[in-house]
């Protein structure tokens, strides 16, 4: 997408911003499509991947290994790119819509912890979005930010934007 993707983010974002997110994507899908991204030598890459891997019953170790593989390929092939790894977002089981992620909050939290611990080793910036989107005092996605327990509504995206804004400037 072109800069129209960043509408509402302010003048600083008149530069080109591309969203490479694909619905239902998995970590190895991202890895397999990295070459055109890397070829462009982007100034920054913001990556969030893994929830669909959880839905496909991959282990925490497998998911973190796949994400690490993505990180290392980016770092090797475009070392000047600033890499930002975002935490997986919380989910909310009470909606009972996505059975394959129900009860998986402990795995989400473990993946996020491992990604945070890897940041200084793999030399990327870790952005913890998880606590910004939970109901206070819980680990559940706040119902005001979702209508299905997994995907964000507009207000959730505004919270996400506010967390990312300092990293974009």
Tab-separated table of C-alpha atoms in Angstrom:
chain	number	residue	atom	x	y	z
A	1	UNK	CA	0.000	0.000	0.000
A	2	UNK	CA	1.108	3.545	-0.471
A	3	UNK	CA	1.172	6.448	1.962
A	4	UNK	CA	-2.625	6.538	2.033
A	5	UNK	CA	-2.286	3.544	4.376
A	6	UNK	CA	-0.927	5.923	6.983
A	7	UNK	CA	-3.816	8.397	6.809
A	8	UNK	CA	-4.331	10.112	10.131
A	9	UNK	CA	-0.793	9.545	11.364
A	10	UNK	CA	0.425	13.048	10.510
A	11	UNK	CA	2.792	14.750	8.095
A	12	UNK	CA	5.785	12.703	9.176
A	13	UNK	CA	4.214	9.742	7.366
A	14	UNK	CA	3.973	11.179	3.881
A	15	UNK	CA	6.804	8.824	3.068
A	16	UNK	CA	5.827	5.481	1.695
A	17	UNK	CA	4.582	2.921	4.173
A	18	UNK	CA	3.845	-0.604	3.022
A	19	UNK	CA	1.679	-3.124	4.812
A	20	UNK	CA	2.607	-6.697	3.894
A	21	UNK	CA	0.168	-8.342	6.287
A	22	UNK	CA	-1.853	-11.202	4.863
A	23	UNK	CA	-4.929	-12.623	6.556
A	24	UNK	CA	-4.305	-16.024	8.190
A	25	UNK	CA	-0.558	-15.803	7.520
A	26	UNK	CA	1.965	-17.925	9.411
A	27	UNK	CA	5.608	-17.310	10.265
A	28	UNK	CA	7.030	-19.435	7.455
A	29	UNK	CA	4.742	-17.639	5.007
A	30	UNK	CA	6.404	-14.380	6.040
A	31	UNK	CA	9.837	-15.974	5.717
A	32	UNK	CA	9.043	-17.250	2.230
A	33	UNK	CA	8.005	-13.761	1.079
A	34	UNK	CA	10.908	-11.797	2.582
A	35	UNK	CA	13.059	-11.422	-0.530
A	36	UNK	CA	11.099	-8.582	-2.205
A	37	UNK	CA	10.917	-6.728	1.108
A	38	UNK	CA	14.628	-7.121	1.805
A	39	UNK	CA	15.520	-6.155	-1.768
A	40	UNK	CA	13.945	-2.742	-1.126
A	41	UNK	CA	16.334	-2.111	1.818
A	42	UNK	CA	13.600	-0.618	4.039
A	43	UNK	CA	14.602	1.843	6.733
A	44	UNK	CA	12.395	0.066	9.270
A	45	UNK	CA	10.484	-3.180	9.491
A	46	UNK	CA	7.760	-3.755	12.063
A	47	UNK	CA	6.942	-7.441	12.409
A	48	UNK	CA	4.165	-9.199	14.252
A	49	UNK	CA	3.581	-12.846	13.467
A	50	UNK	CA	2.672	-15.982	15.369
A	51	UNK	CA	-0.990	-16.051	16.376
A	52	UNK	CA	-1.944	-18.132	13.344
A	53	UNK	CA	0.945	-20.488	14.095
A	54	UNK	CA	-0.656	-20.995	17.516
A	55	UNK	CA	-3.983	-21.686	15.807
A	56	UNK	CA	-2.197	-24.354	13.734
A	57	UNK	CA	-0.952	-25.947	16.975
A	58	UNK	CA	2.750	-25.173	16.532
A	59	UNK	CA	4.790	-25.302	19.715
A	60	UNK	CA	6.148	-22.177	21.357
A	61	UNK	CA	9.689	-23.271	20.489
A	62	UNK	CA	8.797	-23.793	16.816
A	63	UNK	CA	7.141	-20.377	16.566
A	64	UNK	CA	10.042	-18.569	18.228
A	65	UNK	CA	12.533	-20.455	16.016
A	66	UNK	CA	10.616	-19.419	12.899
A	67	UNK	CA	10.495	-15.789	14.001
A	68	UNK	CA	14.221	-15.934	14.801
A	69	UNK	CA	14.839	-17.277	11.296
A	70	UNK	CA	12.989	-14.245	9.873
A	71	UNK	CA	14.962	-11.883	12.109
A	72	UNK	CA	18.308	-13.359	11.111
A	73	UNK	CA	17.519	-13.221	7.411
A	74	UNK	CA	16.538	-9.563	7.663
A	75	UNK	CA	19.630	-8.724	9.735
A	76	UNK	CA	21.944	-10.571	7.351
A	77	UNK	CA	20.558	-9.241	4.084
A	78	UNK	CA	19.690	-5.679	5.058
A	79	UNK	CA	21.753	-4.876	8.160
A	80	UNK	CA	20.946	-1.153	8.090
A	81	UNK	CA	17.206	-1.829	8.474
A	82	UNK	CA	15.914	-1.060	11.950
A	83	UNK	CA	13.904	-4.070	13.060
A	84	UNK	CA	10.994	-3.868	15.472
A	85	UNK	CA	9.398	-7.075	16.710
A	86	UNK	CA	5.947	-6.560	18.162
A	87	UNK	CA	4.435	-8.794	20.786
A	88	UNK	CA	1.516	-11.005	19.951
A	89	UNK	CA	-1.744	-9.381	20.956
A	90	UNK	CA	-4.018	-10.674	23.688
A	91	UNK	CA	-7.139	-12.656	22.818
A	92	UNK	CA	-10.468	-13.017	24.567
A	93	UNK	CA	-11.938	-16.496	24.909
A	94	UNK	CA	-15.344	-15.256	26.080
A	95	UNK	CA	-16.341	-14.606	22.463
A	96	UNK	CA	-15.933	-18.358	21.776
A	97	UNK	CA	-15.414	-17.686	18.076
A	98	UNK	CA	-11.906	-18.970	17.376
A	99	UNK	CA	-11.704	-22.371	19.047
A	100	UNK	CA	-8.116	-22.996	17.926
A	101	UNK	CA	-6.803	-20.104	20.012
A	102	UNK	CA	-9.058	-20.530	23.017
A	103	UNK	CA	-7.053	-21.260	26.140
A	104	UNK	CA	-3.800	-20.248	24.419
A	105	UNK	CA	-3.089	-17.082	26.424
A	106	UNK	CA	-0.277	-18.795	28.388
A	107	UNK	CA	1.410	-19.694	25.076
A	108	UNK	CA	0.995	-16.129	23.787
A	109	UNK	CA	2.574	-14.779	26.973
A	110	UNK	CA	5.459	-17.291	26.732
A	111	UNK	CA	6.165	-16.376	23.113
A	112	UNK	CA	6.137	-12.693	24.015
A	113	UNK	CA	8.543	-13.295	26.921
A	114	UNK	CA	10.921	-15.212	24.676
A	115	UNK	CA	10.795	-12.517	21.986
A	116	UNK	CA	11.551	-9.870	24.604
A	117	UNK	CA	14.486	-11.905	25.949
A	118	UNK	CA	15.866	-12.394	22.422
A	119	UNK	CA	15.847	-8.670	21.599
A	120	UNK	CA	19.300	-7.791	22.979
A	121	UNK	CA	20.781	-11.019	21.605
A	122	UNK	CA	19.389	-10.646	18.076
A	123	UNK	CA	19.661	-6.838	18.177
A	124	UNK	CA	16.128	-5.693	17.493
A	125	UNK	CA	13.685	-3.480	19.342
A	126	UNK	CA	10.891	-5.330	21.097
A	127	UNK	CA	7.553	-3.521	21.350
A	128	UNK	CA	5.169	-4.914	23.953
A	129	UNK	CA	1.643	-4.154	22.742
A	130	UNK	CA	-0.011	-6.832	24.887
A	131	UNK	CA	-0.646	-4.835	28.101
A	132	UNK	CA	-1.987	-1.839	26.177
A	133	UNK	CA	-4.911	-3.866	24.827
A	134	UNK	CA	-5.958	-5.945	27.831
A	135	UNK	CA	-8.788	-5.345	30.235
A	136	UNK	CA	-7.067	-3.809	33.295
A	137	UNK	CA	-5.961	-6.483	35.756
A	138	UNK	CA	-6.363	-9.335	33.249
A	139	UNK	CA	-4.565	-10.946	30.330
A	140	UNK	CA	-7.656	-10.810	28.088
A	141	UNK	CA	-8.146	-8.593	25.060
A	142	UNK	CA	-10.417	-5.784	26.211
A	143	UNK	CA	-13.880	-6.268	24.648
A	144	UNK	CA	-13.957	-2.591	23.694
A	145	UNK	CA	-11.210	-3.354	21.153
A	146	UNK	CA	-12.736	-6.450	19.511
A	147	UNK	CA	-15.991	-7.959	18.363
A	148	UNK	CA	-14.696	-11.514	17.951
A	149	UNK	CA	-12.004	-12.003	20.620
A	150	UNK	CA	-9.109	-11.969	18.139
A	151	UNK	CA	-9.238	-9.105	15.648
A	152	UNK	CA	-9.058	-5.448	16.573
A	153	UNK	CA	-11.713	-2.835	15.974
A	154	UNK	CA	-10.863	0.785	15.143
A	155	UNK	CA	-10.279	1.826	18.753
A	156	UNK	CA	-7.823	-1.043	19.170
A	157	UNK	CA	-5.899	0.081	16.112
A	158	UNK	CA	-5.754	3.591	17.562
A	159	UNK	CA	-4.156	2.200	20.727
A	160	UNK	CA	-1.696	0.245	18.560
A	161	UNK	CA	-0.905	3.383	16.575
A	162	UNK	CA	-0.260	5.369	19.765
A	163	UNK	CA	2.196	2.724	21.002
A	164	UNK	CA	4.044	2.614	17.652
A	165	UNK	CA	4.149	6.361	17.059
A	166	UNK	CA	7.373	7.011	19.021
A	167	UNK	CA	9.157	4.331	16.972
A	168	UNK	CA	8.040	5.878	13.699
A	169	UNK	CA	9.445	9.325	14.324
